[in-house]
Short mmCIF file of C-alpha atoms and ligand atoms in Angstrom, two decimals:
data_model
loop_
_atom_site.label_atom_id
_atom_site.label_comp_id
_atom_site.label_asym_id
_atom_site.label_seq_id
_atom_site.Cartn_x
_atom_site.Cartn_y
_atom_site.Cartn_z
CA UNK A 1339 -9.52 -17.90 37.02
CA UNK A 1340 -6.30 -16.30 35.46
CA UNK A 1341 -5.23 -12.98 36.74
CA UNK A 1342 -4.15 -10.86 34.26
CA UNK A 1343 -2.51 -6.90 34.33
CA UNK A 1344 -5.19 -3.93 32.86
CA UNK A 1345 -4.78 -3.74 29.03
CA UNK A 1346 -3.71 -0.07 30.04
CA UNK A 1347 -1.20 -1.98 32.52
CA UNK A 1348 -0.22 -4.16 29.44
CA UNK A 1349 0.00 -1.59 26.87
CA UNK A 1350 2.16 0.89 28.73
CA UNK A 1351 5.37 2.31 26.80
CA UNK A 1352 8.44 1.53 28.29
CA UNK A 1353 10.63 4.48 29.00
CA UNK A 1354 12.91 4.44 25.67
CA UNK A 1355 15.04 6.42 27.81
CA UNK A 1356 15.41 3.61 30.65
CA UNK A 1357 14.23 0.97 28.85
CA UNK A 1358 18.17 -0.56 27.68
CA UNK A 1359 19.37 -0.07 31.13
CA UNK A 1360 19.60 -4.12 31.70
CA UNK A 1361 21.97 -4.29 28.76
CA UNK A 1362 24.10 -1.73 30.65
CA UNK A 1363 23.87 -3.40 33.88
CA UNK A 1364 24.66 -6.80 32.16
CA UNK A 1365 27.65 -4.54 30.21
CA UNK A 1366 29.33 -2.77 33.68
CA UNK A 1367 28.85 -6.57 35.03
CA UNK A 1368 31.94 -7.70 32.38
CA UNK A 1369 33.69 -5.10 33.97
CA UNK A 1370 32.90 -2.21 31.15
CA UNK A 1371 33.10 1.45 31.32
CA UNK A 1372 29.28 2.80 29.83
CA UNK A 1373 29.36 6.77 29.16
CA UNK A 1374 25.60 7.19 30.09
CA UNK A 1375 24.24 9.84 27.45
CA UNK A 1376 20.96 8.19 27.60
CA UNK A 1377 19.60 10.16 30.63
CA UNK A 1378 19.19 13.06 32.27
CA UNK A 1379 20.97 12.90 35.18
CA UNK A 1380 23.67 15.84 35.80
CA UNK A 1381 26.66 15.00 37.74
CA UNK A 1382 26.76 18.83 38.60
CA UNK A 1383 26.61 18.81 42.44
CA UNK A 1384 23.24 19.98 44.31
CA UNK A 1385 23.86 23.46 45.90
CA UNK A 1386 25.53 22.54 49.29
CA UNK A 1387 22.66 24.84 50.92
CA UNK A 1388 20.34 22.47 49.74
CA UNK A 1389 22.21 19.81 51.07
CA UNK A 1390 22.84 21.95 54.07
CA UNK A 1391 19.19 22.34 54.71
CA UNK A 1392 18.97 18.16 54.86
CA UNK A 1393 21.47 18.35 57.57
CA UNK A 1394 19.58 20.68 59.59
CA UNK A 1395 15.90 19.57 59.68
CA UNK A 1396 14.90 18.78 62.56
CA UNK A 1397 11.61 18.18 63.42
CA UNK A 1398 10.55 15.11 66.10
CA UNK A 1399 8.10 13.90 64.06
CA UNK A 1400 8.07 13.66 60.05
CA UNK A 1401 4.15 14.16 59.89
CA UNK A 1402 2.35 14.67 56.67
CA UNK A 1403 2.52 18.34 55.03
CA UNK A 1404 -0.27 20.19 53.37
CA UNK A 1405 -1.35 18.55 50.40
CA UNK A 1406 -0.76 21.88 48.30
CA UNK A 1407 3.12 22.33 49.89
CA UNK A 1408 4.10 24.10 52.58
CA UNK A 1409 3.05 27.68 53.21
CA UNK A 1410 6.50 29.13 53.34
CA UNK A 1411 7.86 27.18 50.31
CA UNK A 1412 4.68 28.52 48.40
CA UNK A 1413 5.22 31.90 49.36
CA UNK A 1414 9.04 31.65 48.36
CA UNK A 1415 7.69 30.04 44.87
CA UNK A 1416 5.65 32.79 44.11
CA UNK A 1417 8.16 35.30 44.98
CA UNK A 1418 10.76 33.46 42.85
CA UNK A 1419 7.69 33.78 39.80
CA UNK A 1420 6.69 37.02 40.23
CA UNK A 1421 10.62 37.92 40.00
CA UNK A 1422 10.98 36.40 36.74
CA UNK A 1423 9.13 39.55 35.01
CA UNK A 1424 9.27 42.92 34.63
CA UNK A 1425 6.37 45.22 36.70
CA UNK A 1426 3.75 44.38 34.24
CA UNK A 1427 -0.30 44.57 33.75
CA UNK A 1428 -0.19 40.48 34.41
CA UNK A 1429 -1.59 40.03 38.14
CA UNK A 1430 1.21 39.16 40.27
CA UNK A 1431 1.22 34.82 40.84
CA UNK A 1432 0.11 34.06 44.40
CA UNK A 1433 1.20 31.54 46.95
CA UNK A 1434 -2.84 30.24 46.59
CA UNK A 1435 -1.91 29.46 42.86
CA UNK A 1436 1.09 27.20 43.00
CA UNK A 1437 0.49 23.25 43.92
CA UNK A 1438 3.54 21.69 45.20
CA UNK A 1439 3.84 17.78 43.79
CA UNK A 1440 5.97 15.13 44.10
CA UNK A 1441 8.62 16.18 40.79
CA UNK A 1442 7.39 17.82 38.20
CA UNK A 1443 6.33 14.62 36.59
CA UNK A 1444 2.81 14.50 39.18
CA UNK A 1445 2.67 18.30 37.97
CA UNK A 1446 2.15 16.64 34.46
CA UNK A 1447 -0.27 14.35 35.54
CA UNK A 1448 -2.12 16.66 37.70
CA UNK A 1449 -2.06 19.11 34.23
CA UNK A 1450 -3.39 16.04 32.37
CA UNK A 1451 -6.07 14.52 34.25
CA UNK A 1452 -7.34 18.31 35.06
CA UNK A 1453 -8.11 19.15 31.55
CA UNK A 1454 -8.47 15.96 29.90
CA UNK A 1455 -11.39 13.09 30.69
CA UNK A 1456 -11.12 9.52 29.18
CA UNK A 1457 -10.77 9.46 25.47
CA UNK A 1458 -9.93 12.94 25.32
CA UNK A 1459 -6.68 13.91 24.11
CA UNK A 1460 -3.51 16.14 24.47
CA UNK A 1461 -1.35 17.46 21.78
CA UNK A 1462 2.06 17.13 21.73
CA UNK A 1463 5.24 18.18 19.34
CA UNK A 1464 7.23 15.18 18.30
CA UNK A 1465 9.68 14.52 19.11
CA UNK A 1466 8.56 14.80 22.72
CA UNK A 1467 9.18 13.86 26.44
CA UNK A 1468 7.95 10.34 26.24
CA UNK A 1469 6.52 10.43 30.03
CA UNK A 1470 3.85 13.23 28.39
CA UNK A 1471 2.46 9.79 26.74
CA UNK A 1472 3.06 7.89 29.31
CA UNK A 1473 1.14 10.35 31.88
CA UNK A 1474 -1.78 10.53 28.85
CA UNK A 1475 -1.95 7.08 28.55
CA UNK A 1476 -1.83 5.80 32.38
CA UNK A 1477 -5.04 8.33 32.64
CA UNK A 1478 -6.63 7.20 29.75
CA UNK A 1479 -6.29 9.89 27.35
CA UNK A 1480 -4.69 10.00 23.69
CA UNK A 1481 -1.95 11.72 22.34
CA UNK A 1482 -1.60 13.33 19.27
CA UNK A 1483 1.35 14.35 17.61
CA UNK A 1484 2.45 17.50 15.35
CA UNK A 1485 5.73 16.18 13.84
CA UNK A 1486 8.39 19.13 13.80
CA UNK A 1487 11.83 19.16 12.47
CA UNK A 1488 15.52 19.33 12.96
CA UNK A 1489 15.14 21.34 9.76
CA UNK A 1490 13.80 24.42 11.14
CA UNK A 1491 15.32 23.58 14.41
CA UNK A 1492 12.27 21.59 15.84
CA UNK A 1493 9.97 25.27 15.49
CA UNK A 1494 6.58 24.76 16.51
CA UNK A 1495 4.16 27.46 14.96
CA UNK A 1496 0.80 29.00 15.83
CA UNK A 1497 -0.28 27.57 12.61
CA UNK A 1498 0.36 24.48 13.28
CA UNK A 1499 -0.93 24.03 16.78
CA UNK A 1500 -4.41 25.61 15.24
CA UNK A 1501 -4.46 23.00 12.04
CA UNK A 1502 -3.67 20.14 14.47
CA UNK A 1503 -6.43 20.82 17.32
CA UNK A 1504 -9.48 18.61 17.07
CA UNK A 1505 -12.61 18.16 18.76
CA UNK A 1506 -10.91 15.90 21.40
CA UNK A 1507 -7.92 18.59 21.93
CA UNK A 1508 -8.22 19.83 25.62
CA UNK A 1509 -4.48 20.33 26.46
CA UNK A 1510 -1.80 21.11 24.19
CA UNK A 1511 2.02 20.40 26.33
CA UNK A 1512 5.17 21.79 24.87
CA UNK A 1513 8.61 22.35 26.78
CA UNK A 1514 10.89 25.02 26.29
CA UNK A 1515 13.95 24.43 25.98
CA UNK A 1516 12.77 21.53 25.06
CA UNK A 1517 13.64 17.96 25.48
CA UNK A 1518 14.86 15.95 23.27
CA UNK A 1519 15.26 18.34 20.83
CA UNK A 1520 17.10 21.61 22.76
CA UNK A 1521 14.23 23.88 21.09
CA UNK A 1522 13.84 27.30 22.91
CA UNK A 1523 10.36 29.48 22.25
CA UNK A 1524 10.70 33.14 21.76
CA UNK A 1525 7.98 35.11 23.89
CA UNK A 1526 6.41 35.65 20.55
CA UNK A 1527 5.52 32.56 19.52
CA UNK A 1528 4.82 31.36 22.67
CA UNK A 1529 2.25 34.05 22.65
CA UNK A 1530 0.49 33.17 19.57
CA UNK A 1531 0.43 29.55 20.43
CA UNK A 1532 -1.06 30.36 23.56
CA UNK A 1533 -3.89 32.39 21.95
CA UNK A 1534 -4.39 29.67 19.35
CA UNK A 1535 -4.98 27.58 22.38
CA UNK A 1536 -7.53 30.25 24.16
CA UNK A 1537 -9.83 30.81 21.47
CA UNK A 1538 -10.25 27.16 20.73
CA UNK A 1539 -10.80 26.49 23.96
CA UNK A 1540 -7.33 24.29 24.94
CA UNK A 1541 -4.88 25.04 28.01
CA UNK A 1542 -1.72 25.06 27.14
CA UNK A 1543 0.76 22.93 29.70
CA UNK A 1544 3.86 24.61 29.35
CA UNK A 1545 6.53 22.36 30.89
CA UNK A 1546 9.61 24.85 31.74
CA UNK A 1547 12.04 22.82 34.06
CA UNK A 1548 14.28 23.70 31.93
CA UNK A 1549 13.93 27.47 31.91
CA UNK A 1550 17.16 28.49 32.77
CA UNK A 1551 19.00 26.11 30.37
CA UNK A 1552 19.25 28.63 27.64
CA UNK A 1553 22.96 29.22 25.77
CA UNK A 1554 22.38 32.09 23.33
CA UNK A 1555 22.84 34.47 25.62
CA UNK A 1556 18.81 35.72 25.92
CA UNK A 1557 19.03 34.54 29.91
CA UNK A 1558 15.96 32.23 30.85
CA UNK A 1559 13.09 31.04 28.53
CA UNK A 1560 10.50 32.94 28.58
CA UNK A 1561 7.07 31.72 30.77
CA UNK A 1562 3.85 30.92 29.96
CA UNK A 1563 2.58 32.63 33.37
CA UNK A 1564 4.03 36.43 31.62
CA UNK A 1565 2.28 36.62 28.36
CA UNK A 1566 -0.76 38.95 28.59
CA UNK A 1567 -4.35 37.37 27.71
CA UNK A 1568 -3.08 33.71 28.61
CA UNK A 1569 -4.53 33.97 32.62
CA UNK A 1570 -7.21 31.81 32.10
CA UNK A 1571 -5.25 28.64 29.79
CA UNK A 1572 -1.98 28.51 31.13
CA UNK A 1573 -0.52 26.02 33.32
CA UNK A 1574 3.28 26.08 34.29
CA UNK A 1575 4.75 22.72 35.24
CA UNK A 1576 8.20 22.99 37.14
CA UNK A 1577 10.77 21.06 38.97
CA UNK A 1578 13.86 21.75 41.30
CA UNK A 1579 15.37 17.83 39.39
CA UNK A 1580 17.25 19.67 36.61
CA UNK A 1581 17.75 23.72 38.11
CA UNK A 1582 19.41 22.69 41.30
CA UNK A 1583 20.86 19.02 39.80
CA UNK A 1584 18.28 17.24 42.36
CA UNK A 1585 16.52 14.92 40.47
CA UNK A 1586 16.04 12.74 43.80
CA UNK A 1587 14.48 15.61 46.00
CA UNK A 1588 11.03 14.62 43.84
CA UNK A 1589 10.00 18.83 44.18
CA UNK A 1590 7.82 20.50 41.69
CA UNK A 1591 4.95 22.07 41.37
CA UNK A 1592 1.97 23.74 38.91
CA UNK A 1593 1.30 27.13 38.62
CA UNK A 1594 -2.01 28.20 37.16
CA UNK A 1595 -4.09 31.49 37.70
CA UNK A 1596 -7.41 29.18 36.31
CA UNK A 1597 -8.92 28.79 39.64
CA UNK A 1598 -10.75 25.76 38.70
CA UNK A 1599 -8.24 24.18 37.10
CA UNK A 1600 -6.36 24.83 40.86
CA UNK A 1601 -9.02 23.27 42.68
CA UNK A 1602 -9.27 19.99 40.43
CA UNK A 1603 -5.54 19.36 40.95
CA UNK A 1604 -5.77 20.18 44.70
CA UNK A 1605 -8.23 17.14 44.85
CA UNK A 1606 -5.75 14.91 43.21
CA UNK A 1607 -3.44 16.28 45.36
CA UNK A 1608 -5.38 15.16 48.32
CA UNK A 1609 -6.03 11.55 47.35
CA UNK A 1610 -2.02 11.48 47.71
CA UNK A 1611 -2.14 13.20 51.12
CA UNK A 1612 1.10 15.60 50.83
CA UNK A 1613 4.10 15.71 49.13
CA UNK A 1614 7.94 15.08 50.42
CA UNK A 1615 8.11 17.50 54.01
CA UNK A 1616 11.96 17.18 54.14
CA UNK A 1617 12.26 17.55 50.53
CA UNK A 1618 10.62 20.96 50.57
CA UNK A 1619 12.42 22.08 53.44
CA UNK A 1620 15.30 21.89 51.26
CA UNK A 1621 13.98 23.34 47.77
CA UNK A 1622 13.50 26.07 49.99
CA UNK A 1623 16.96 27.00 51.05
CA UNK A 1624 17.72 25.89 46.85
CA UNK A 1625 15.79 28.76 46.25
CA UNK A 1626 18.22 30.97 47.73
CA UNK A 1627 21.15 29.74 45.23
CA UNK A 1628 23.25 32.57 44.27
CA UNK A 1629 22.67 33.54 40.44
CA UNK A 1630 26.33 33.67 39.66
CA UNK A 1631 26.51 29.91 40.90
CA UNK A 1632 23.54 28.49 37.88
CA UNK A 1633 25.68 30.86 35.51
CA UNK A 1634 28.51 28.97 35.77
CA UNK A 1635 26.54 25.71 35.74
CA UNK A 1636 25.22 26.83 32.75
CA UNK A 1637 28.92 27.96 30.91
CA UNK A 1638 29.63 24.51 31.68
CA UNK A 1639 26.45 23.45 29.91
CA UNK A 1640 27.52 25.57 27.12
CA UNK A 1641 30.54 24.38 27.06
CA UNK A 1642 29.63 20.56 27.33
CA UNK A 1643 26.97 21.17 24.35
CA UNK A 1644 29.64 22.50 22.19
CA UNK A 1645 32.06 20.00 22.64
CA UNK A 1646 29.54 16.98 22.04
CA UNK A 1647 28.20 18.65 19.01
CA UNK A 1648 31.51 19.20 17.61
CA UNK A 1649 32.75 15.61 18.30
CA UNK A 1650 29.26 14.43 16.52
CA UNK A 1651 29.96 16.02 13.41
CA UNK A 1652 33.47 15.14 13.03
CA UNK A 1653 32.11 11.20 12.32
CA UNK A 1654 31.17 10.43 8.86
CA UNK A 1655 27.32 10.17 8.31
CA UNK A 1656 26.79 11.25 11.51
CA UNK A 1657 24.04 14.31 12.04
CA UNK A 1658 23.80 16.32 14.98
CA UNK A 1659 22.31 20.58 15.32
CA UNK A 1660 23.47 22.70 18.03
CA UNK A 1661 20.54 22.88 20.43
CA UNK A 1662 19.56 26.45 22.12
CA UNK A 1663 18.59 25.00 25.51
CA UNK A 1664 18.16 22.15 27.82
CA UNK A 1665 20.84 19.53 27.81
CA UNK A 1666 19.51 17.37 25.11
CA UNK A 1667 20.07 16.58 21.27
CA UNK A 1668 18.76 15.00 18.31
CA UNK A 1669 21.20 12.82 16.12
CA UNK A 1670 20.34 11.02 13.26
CA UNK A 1671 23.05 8.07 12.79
CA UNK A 1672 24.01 6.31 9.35
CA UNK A 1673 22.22 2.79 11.06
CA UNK A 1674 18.94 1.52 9.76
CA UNK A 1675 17.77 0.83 12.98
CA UNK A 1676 19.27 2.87 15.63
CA UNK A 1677 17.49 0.73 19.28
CA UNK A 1678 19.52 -2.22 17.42
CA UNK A 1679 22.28 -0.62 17.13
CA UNK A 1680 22.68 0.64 20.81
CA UNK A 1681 21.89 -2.93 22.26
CA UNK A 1682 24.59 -3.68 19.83
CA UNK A 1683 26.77 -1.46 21.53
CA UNK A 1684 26.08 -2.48 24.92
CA UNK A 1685 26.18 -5.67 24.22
CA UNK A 1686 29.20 -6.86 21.23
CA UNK A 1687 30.77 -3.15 20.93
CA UNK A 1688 33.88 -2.09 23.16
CA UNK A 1689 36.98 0.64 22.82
CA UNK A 1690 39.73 -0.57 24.78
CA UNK A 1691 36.84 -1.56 27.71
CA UNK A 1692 34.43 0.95 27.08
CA UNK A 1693 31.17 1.83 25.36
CA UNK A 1694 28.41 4.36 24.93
CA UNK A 1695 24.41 4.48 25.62
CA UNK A 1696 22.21 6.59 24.17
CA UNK A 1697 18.46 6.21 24.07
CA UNK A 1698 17.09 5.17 20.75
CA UNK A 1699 14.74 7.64 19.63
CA UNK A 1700 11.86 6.20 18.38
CA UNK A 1701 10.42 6.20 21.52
CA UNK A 1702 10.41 10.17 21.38
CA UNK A 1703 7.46 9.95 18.21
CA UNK A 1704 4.11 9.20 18.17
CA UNK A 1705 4.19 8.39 14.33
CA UNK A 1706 5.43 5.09 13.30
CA UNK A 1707 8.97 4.54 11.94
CA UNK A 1708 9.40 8.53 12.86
CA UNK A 1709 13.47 8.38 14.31
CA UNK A 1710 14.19 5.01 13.38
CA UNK A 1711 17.84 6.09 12.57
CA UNK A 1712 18.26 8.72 15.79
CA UNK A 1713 18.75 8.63 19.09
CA UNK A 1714 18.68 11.19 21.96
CA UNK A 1715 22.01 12.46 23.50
CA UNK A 1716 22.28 14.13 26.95
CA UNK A 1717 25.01 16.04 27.83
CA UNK A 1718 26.12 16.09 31.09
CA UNK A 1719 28.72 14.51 31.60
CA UNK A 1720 32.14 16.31 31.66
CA UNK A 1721 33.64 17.36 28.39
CA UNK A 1722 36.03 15.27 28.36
CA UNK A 1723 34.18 12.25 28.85
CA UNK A 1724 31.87 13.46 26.17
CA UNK A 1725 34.72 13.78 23.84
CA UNK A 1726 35.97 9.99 24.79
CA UNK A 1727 31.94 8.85 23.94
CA UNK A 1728 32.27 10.53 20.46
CA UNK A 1729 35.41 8.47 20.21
CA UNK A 1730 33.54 5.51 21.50
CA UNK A 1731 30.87 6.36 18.97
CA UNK A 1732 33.07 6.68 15.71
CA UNK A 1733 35.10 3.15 16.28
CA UNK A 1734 31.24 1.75 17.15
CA UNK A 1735 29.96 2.79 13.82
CA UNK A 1736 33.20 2.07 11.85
CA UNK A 1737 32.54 -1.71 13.50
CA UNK A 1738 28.97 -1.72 12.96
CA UNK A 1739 28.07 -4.87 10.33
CA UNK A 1740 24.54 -2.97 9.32
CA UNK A 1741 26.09 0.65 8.90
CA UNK A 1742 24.62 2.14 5.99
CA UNK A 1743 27.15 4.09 4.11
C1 PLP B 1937 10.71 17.87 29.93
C2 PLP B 1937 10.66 17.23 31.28
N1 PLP B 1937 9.59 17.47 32.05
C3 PLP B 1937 9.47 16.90 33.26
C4 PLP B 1937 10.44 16.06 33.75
C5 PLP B 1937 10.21 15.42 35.08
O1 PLP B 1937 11.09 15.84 36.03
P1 PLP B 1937 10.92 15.53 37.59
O2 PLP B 1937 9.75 14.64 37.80
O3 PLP B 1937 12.21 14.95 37.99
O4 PLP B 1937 10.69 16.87 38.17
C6 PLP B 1937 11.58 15.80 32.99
C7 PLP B 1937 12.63 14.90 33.47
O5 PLP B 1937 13.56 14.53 32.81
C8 PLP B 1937 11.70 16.40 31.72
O6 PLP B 1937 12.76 16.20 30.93
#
């Protein structure tokens, strides 16, 4: 008999963001210089306490942890939540309400299969994180898209979110700041999304490992665990990847006062025993990184965003917004077909020995031909790095056989 993969094994999306890597590995093999602004990844370093706290563990025997996170890094968590917020008439979160998981991508998944059976589905705002589908799909359950745009500044509204639930809605997942598109949720809205979402019976994910990655000035992004009436839908997902530039500690947890919703991810928890012991040893000591020290990570953040943005505009045809948070933007490029057009500039395209990825941003929509002609950008690399990309960028377009105008 043949063996073949599960059609869910078959069908899986690859990661739009990864998914051109080989043609960049095949690139940097001829010797090429790729300015990665396809991913995530900040170059800023990790706080040396948190690479301190490596140094120093020192326990005989690396046994399994609780399967909920250690007691102390819980405790610390909930401290570092409940300081987020004024005193206010929102119970206080407790160390019994945060789940400590292996990123904040099992956080997801935990959020997913939680709320959602088999055939159910989760709402999403497109363009979106494409793990959310990912997660959805690997579990079995659709997604459904509300299409937003650059516009309005990829706004989601209350409106929206109640015209697009349907009977299969159990989960709606948003990000703010948001990637791809940089989109930052004032308390308000967030608010009256989040009591569309209660009184149609939906949680609302709210994926905020971005939080602090805000440039106007406001401070953090407001949470979904602070807005009064919400106790029973929310679910916070959160991560130390992008806050403390440690994308390869794999720390994050969910935060939900919805005690059922607590115990159902526990289980799941369980069935993976515990996550990373020396990992959480050291998101601990993270925890106590001075403020000052993510201000200026975020000045340079600022300061990286404004440069890119600026050296975006300045090519013909070439349309980029300023984003309010995260490091991430939306730009629409005079190409027809804009995955083409990167392998094209991995693979023909170079400026004096170097080129440019991006990740084509199809991937980032649940409706076909949605962002045929974008891609996603991520900014964090140093400015001027960014600024030699943009460069990279402009001769790659003014080379480009199928450039449109
Ligand atoms: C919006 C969003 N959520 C979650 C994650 C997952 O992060 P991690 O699993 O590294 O915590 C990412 C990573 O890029 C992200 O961009």
């Amino acid at each position: 008999m043949a063996l073949h993969p599960s059609l869910r094994g078959k069908n899986a999306q690859a990661s739009p963001i990864r998914r051109l890597s080989p043609y960049a590995d095949a690139a940097k093999a001829r010797g090429m210089r790729v300015f990665h602004l396809n991913i995530g990844q900040p170059d800023i370093p990790t706080p040396p306490r948190m690479l301190e706290a490596y140094r120093h563990f020192d326990d005989k025997v690396l046994a399994y942890g609780a399967s909920e996170g250690s007691a102390a890094y819980r405790t610390a968590l909930a401290n570092y939540y409940n300081s987020l917020t004024q005193p206010s008439a929102i119970p206080a979160i407790l160390p019994s309400q945060v789940l400590v998981t292996v990123g904040g991508s099992e956080a997801l998944q935990f959020a997913i299969a939680a709320t959602c059976d088999i055939g159910e589905e989760i709402l999403v705002a497109e363009p979106y994180y494409p793990n959310y589908k990912g997660f959805a799909q690997i579990l079995g359950v659709e997604t459904r898209a509300i299409t937003t745009s650059s516009s309005n500044g990829f706004a989601l509204s209350a409106d929206q979110v109640r015209a697009a639930i349907g009977p299969k809605t159990r989960a709606l997942l948003i990000s703010s700041p948001g990637n791809p598109t940089g989109a930052v949720m004032d308390a308000a809205n967030l608010r009256a999304i989040g009591e569309v979402c209660r009184d149609a019976g939906v949680f609302l994910v709210s994926d905020e490992v971005y939080r602090d990655f805000v440039y106007d000035g406001s401070g953090r992004a407001p949470s979904v665990l602070w807005q009064p009436g919400l106790e029973s839908c929310a679910i916070q997902i959160d991560s130390v990847s992008k806050r403390y530039s440690a994308c390869g500690a794999r720390v994050g947890c969910l935060v939900t006062r919805n005690p059922e919703i607590y115990a159902a991810a526990l289980k799941f928890a369980q069935t993976r025993l515990s996550p990373p012991v020396v990992d959480q040893f050291a998101a601990l000591a993270a925890l106590e990184t001075p403020q000052s020290e993510t201000d200026a990570h975020i000045a340079d953040y600022k300061r990286r965003r404004d440069a890119l943005v600026a050296g975006l505009c300045a090519i013909p045809g070439v349309r980029a917004a300023t984003p309010a948070g995260a490091f991430y933007l939306m730009v629409e490029l005079p190409v027809p077909d804009a995955e083409k057009f990167c392998i094209w500039l991995l693979e023909t395209f170079q400026l004096a020995g170097e080129t440019v990825m991006f990740a084509p941003a199809d991937g980032f929509y649940a409706t076909p031909g949605l962002g045929k002609n974008q891609v996603r950008a991520a900014y964090v690399l140093e400015v001027p790095k960014l600024q030699r990309a943009c460069e990279v960028l402009a001769a790659g377009l003014a080379a480009y056989p199928d450039r449109l105008n």
